[in-house]
Coordinates of C-alpha atoms in Angstrom, one line a residue:
Chain A
Q917 CA 12.6 31.7 46.0
I918 CA 15.0 31.4 49.1
Q919 CA 18.4 30.8 49.6
L920 CA 20.7 29.2 52.1
V921 CA 24.8 28.9 51.5
E922 CA 27.4 26.6 53.0
S923 CA 30.8 27.5 53.9
G924 CA 33.7 26.6 55.3
G925 CA 34.5 23.8 54.1
G926 CA 38.2 22.7 52.8
V927 CA 40.8 20.4 53.4
V928 CA 42.0 19.1 57.0
Q929 CA 43.5 17.0 58.9
P930 CA 42.4 13.4 59.9
G931 CA 41.8 13.9 63.9
R932 CA 41.2 18.8 64.0
S933 CA 38.0 20.4 63.3
L934 CA 35.5 22.1 61.9
R935 CA 32.8 24.8 61.4
L936 CA 30.6 25.0 58.7
S937 CA 27.9 27.6 57.8
C938 CA 25.0 28.0 56.5
A939 CA 23.8 31.3 55.4
A940 CA 19.1 32.2 55.4
S941 CA 17.5 34.5 53.6
K942 CA 14.9 35.4 51.8
F943 CA 12.9 32.6 54.6
T944 CA 12.2 33.2 58.5
F945 CA 15.0 32.1 59.7
S946 CA 14.4 31.1 63.4
G947 CA 10.6 29.7 62.4
Y948 CA 12.1 26.9 60.9
T949 CA 13.7 23.1 62.0
M950 CA 17.2 23.2 59.8
H951 CA 18.9 19.9 58.8
W952 CA 22.8 19.4 57.5
V953 CA 22.5 16.5 54.9
R954 CA 25.7 15.5 53.2
Q955 CA 27.4 13.0 50.8
A956 CA 30.5 11.7 50.7
P957 CA 32.2 11.2 46.3
G958 CA 30.3 8.4 44.9
K959 CA 27.6 7.8 47.2
G960 CA 24.7 8.3 48.0
L961 CA 22.9 11.0 50.9
E962 CA 23.4 11.2 54.9
W963 CA 21.3 13.1 57.8
V964 CA 23.6 14.5 59.2
A965 CA 21.8 15.6 62.3
L966 CA 18.8 18.9 62.5
I967 CA 17.9 21.4 64.5
T968 CA 15.0 23.0 65.7
Y969 CA 13.6 26.1 64.9
N970 CA 14.4 27.4 69.1
G971 CA 17.3 25.6 69.2
F972 CA 16.3 23.6 71.9
R973 CA 15.6 20.4 70.4
E974 CA 18.3 18.7 68.2
Y975 CA 18.7 15.0 66.6
Y976 CA 21.9 13.5 65.3
A977 CA 23.3 10.4 62.9
D978 CA 24.5 7.4 65.0
S979 CA 27.6 7.5 62.5
V980 CA 28.7 11.8 64.4
R981 CA 26.8 12.0 67.8
G982 CA 29.0 12.7 69.8
R983 CA 31.9 14.8 67.8
F984 CA 29.4 17.4 65.5
T985 CA 27.2 19.8 66.8
I986 CA 24.2 21.2 65.4
S987 CA 24.1 25.0 66.4
R988 CA 21.6 28.3 65.6
D989 CA 22.1 32.5 65.4
N990 CA 18.5 33.1 64.8
S991 CA 19.7 36.5 65.7
K992 CA 22.0 36.4 62.1
D993 CA 20.4 33.5 60.0
T994 CA 22.8 30.7 60.2
L995 CA 22.5 27.7 60.7
Y996 CA 26.7 25.7 61.9
L997 CA 27.9 22.7 61.8
E998 CA 30.9 22.7 64.8
M999 CA 32.8 18.8 63.5
N1000 CA 35.1 17.3 65.5
S1001 CA 37.7 14.6 65.7
L1002 CA 37.5 14.1 62.4
S1003 CA 38.5 11.0 60.4
A1004 CA 38.3 10.0 56.5
E1005 CA 35.0 8.5 56.8
D1006 CA 33.3 12.1 56.6
T1007 CA 34.8 13.1 54.2
A1008 CA 31.7 14.7 51.8
V1009 CA 30.4 17.5 50.0
Y1010 CA 27.5 18.5 53.6
Y1011 CA 24.6 20.1 52.6
C1012 CA 21.5 22.5 54.9
A1013 CA 18.7 22.4 54.1
R1014 CA 15.6 23.7 55.5
G1015 CA 12.7 21.6 57.2
T1016 CA 9.7 21.4 57.4
Q1017 CA 6.8 21.0 59.8
S1018 CA 6.6 16.9 59.8
F1019 CA 10.7 17.2 59.4
D1020 CA 11.4 16.1 55.5
F1021 CA 13.2 19.2 54.3
D1022 CA 11.9 21.2 50.9
D1023 CA 15.0 23.4 49.7
W1024 CA 19.0 22.9 50.0
G1025 CA 22.4 25.1 49.8
Q1026 CA 24.4 24.7 47.2
G1027 CA 27.0 22.5 49.3
T1028 CA 30.3 22.6 50.6
L1029 CA 33.4 20.1 50.4
V1030 CA 35.3 18.7 53.3
T1031 CA 37.8 16.6 53.0
V1032 CA 39.9 14.9 55.6
S1033 CA 43.0 14.0 54.4
S1034 CA 46.2 14.0 55.7
Chain B
D1243 CA 16.7 2.6 63.3
I1244 CA 14.6 2.3 59.7
Q1245 CA 16.3 0.7 57.0
L1246 CA 14.9 1.5 53.5
T1247 CA 16.0 -0.1 50.3
Q1248 CA 15.1 0.9 46.6
S1249 CA 14.7 -0.6 43.9
P1250 CA 16.6 -0.3 41.3
S1251 CA 19.7 0.5 41.9
S1252 CA 20.6 1.2 38.6
L1253 CA 17.9 1.5 35.5
S1254 CA 18.5 2.2 31.6
A1255 CA 15.1 3.6 29.8
S1256 CA 13.8 5.7 26.6
V1257 CA 12.3 9.5 26.2
G1258 CA 8.6 8.2 26.7
D1259 CA 9.4 5.6 29.2
R1260 CA 6.7 4.9 32.2
V1261 CA 9.1 3.9 34.4
T1262 CA 8.9 2.5 38.8
I1263 CA 11.2 3.1 41.8
T1264 CA 10.3 0.7 45.1
C1265 CA 11.5 2.7 47.9
R1266 CA 10.2 -0.3 51.6
A1267 CA 10.6 0.1 55.3
S1268 CA 11.8 -2.2 57.6
Q1269 CA 9.1 -1.2 59.8
G1270 CA 5.7 0.9 59.4
I1271 CA 6.5 4.9 58.2
R1272 CA 2.5 5.7 58.2
N1273 CA 3.1 7.6 54.8
D1274 CA 6.2 10.0 56.4
L1275 CA 7.8 9.7 52.4
A1276 CA 9.7 12.0 50.6
W1277 CA 10.8 11.1 46.9
Y1278 CA 14.7 14.0 46.3
Q1279 CA 15.7 14.5 42.0
Q1280 CA 19.7 14.0 41.8
K1281 CA 21.5 15.7 39.3
P1282 CA 25.5 15.0 38.7
G1283 CA 26.9 17.9 40.8
K1284 CA 24.3 19.7 41.6
A1285 CA 21.7 19.6 45.5
P1286 CA 18.4 17.8 46.0
K1287 CA 15.4 18.8 44.2
R1288 CA 12.1 17.7 46.7
L1289 CA 9.8 16.1 44.2
M1290 CA 7.4 14.6 46.5
Y1291 CA 6.1 14.5 50.0
A1292 CA 3.8 12.5 52.8
T1293 CA 4.3 9.6 50.6
S1294 CA 1.5 11.7 47.4
T1295 CA 1.6 15.2 47.3
L1296 CA 3.8 17.1 44.6
Q1297 CA 5.8 19.6 45.4
T1298 CA 4.5 22.7 43.7
G1299 CA 6.5 23.3 40.2
V1300 CA 6.8 19.6 39.8
S1301 CA 6.0 17.9 36.4
S1302 CA 2.9 15.9 37.0
R1303 CA 4.4 13.2 35.3
F1304 CA 5.9 12.4 38.4
S1305 CA 3.4 10.6 40.8
G1306 CA 3.8 8.7 44.4
S1307 CA 2.2 5.7 46.3
G1308 CA 1.8 3.2 48.7
S1309 CA 2.4 3.2 52.5
G1310 CA 3.0 1.8 55.5
T1311 CA 6.2 -0.5 54.3
E1312 CA 6.3 -0.1 50.7
F1313 CA 6.2 2.7 48.4
T1314 CA 6.5 4.0 44.6
L1315 CA 7.0 6.4 42.8
T1316 CA 6.3 6.4 39.1
I1317 CA 7.2 8.4 36.4
T1318 CA 4.9 9.1 32.8
S1319 CA 5.9 9.4 29.7
L1320 CA 9.6 10.5 30.6
Q1321 CA 11.8 13.7 29.1
P1322 CA 15.1 13.8 29.0
E1323 CA 15.7 16.1 31.7
D1324 CA 14.6 13.2 33.7
F1325 CA 17.3 11.5 34.0
A1326 CA 19.3 11.2 37.3
T1327 CA 19.5 10.1 40.8
Y1328 CA 16.4 9.4 42.6
Y1329 CA 16.1 9.2 45.7
C1330 CA 13.7 8.2 49.5
L1331 CA 13.9 9.4 52.5
Q1332 CA 11.6 8.2 55.7
Y1333 CA 11.1 10.8 58.1
N1334 CA 8.7 9.0 60.4
S1335 CA 12.1 8.6 63.1
K1336 CA 14.5 9.9 63.8
P1337 CA 17.5 9.1 62.9
L1338 CA 16.2 10.3 59.4
T1339 CA 17.5 7.6 57.0
F1340 CA 17.6 8.0 52.6
G1341 CA 17.0 5.4 50.4
G1342 CA 19.9 4.6 48.3
G1343 CA 19.5 5.9 45.2
T1344 CA 17.9 4.7 41.9
K1345 CA 19.9 6.0 39.0
V1346 CA 17.6 6.1 35.4
D1347 CA 20.1 6.8 32.2
I1348 CA 20.0 6.9 29.0
K1349 CA 19.2 3.2 27.1

């Protein structure tokens, strides 16, 4: 059973920054595309970003492009999401998910809650 | 961006019922569609990918069909553990997009 454990969530003021981490284990992290997906309270799922296995390519949702940066450290089996210029609309549970060769995702972490509020 | 329209947005059903959820794409996505089940307070779980390939360990009462722009998820003989919210996901092109979800609750 693979493990994905997100951390770094919390309460942050509008306009500030936050970095999320996702620690991966029990699979070869460096061989997989990884994603971030979020879910605002009581709402549906929204794909946020993906990064290819080697970190060479990144893709973003329009709603976060230019403000969020996905990255990874394959030596630490860890995925990151740097979030800048946060607004209330970014309040959500953020999940990391392991990608497949087809770019969907097969396993998810438990999520970390980010609340943007003054 | 490709829009996915799920219907219905909610439904009430009884144990043993057959349930069908539809997902329509705003343009053709070949068979690049997955289905996820989410229970309250939990992370989503993949049920199906490539339209009709069942995720390992998922009950065969779940099935998927379709191609191009119209897809369905069918649950035959609904069980108590199937009451949840279901989402479709297209991964044919970026940005990846989800349908709005279908909440299945107990009648």
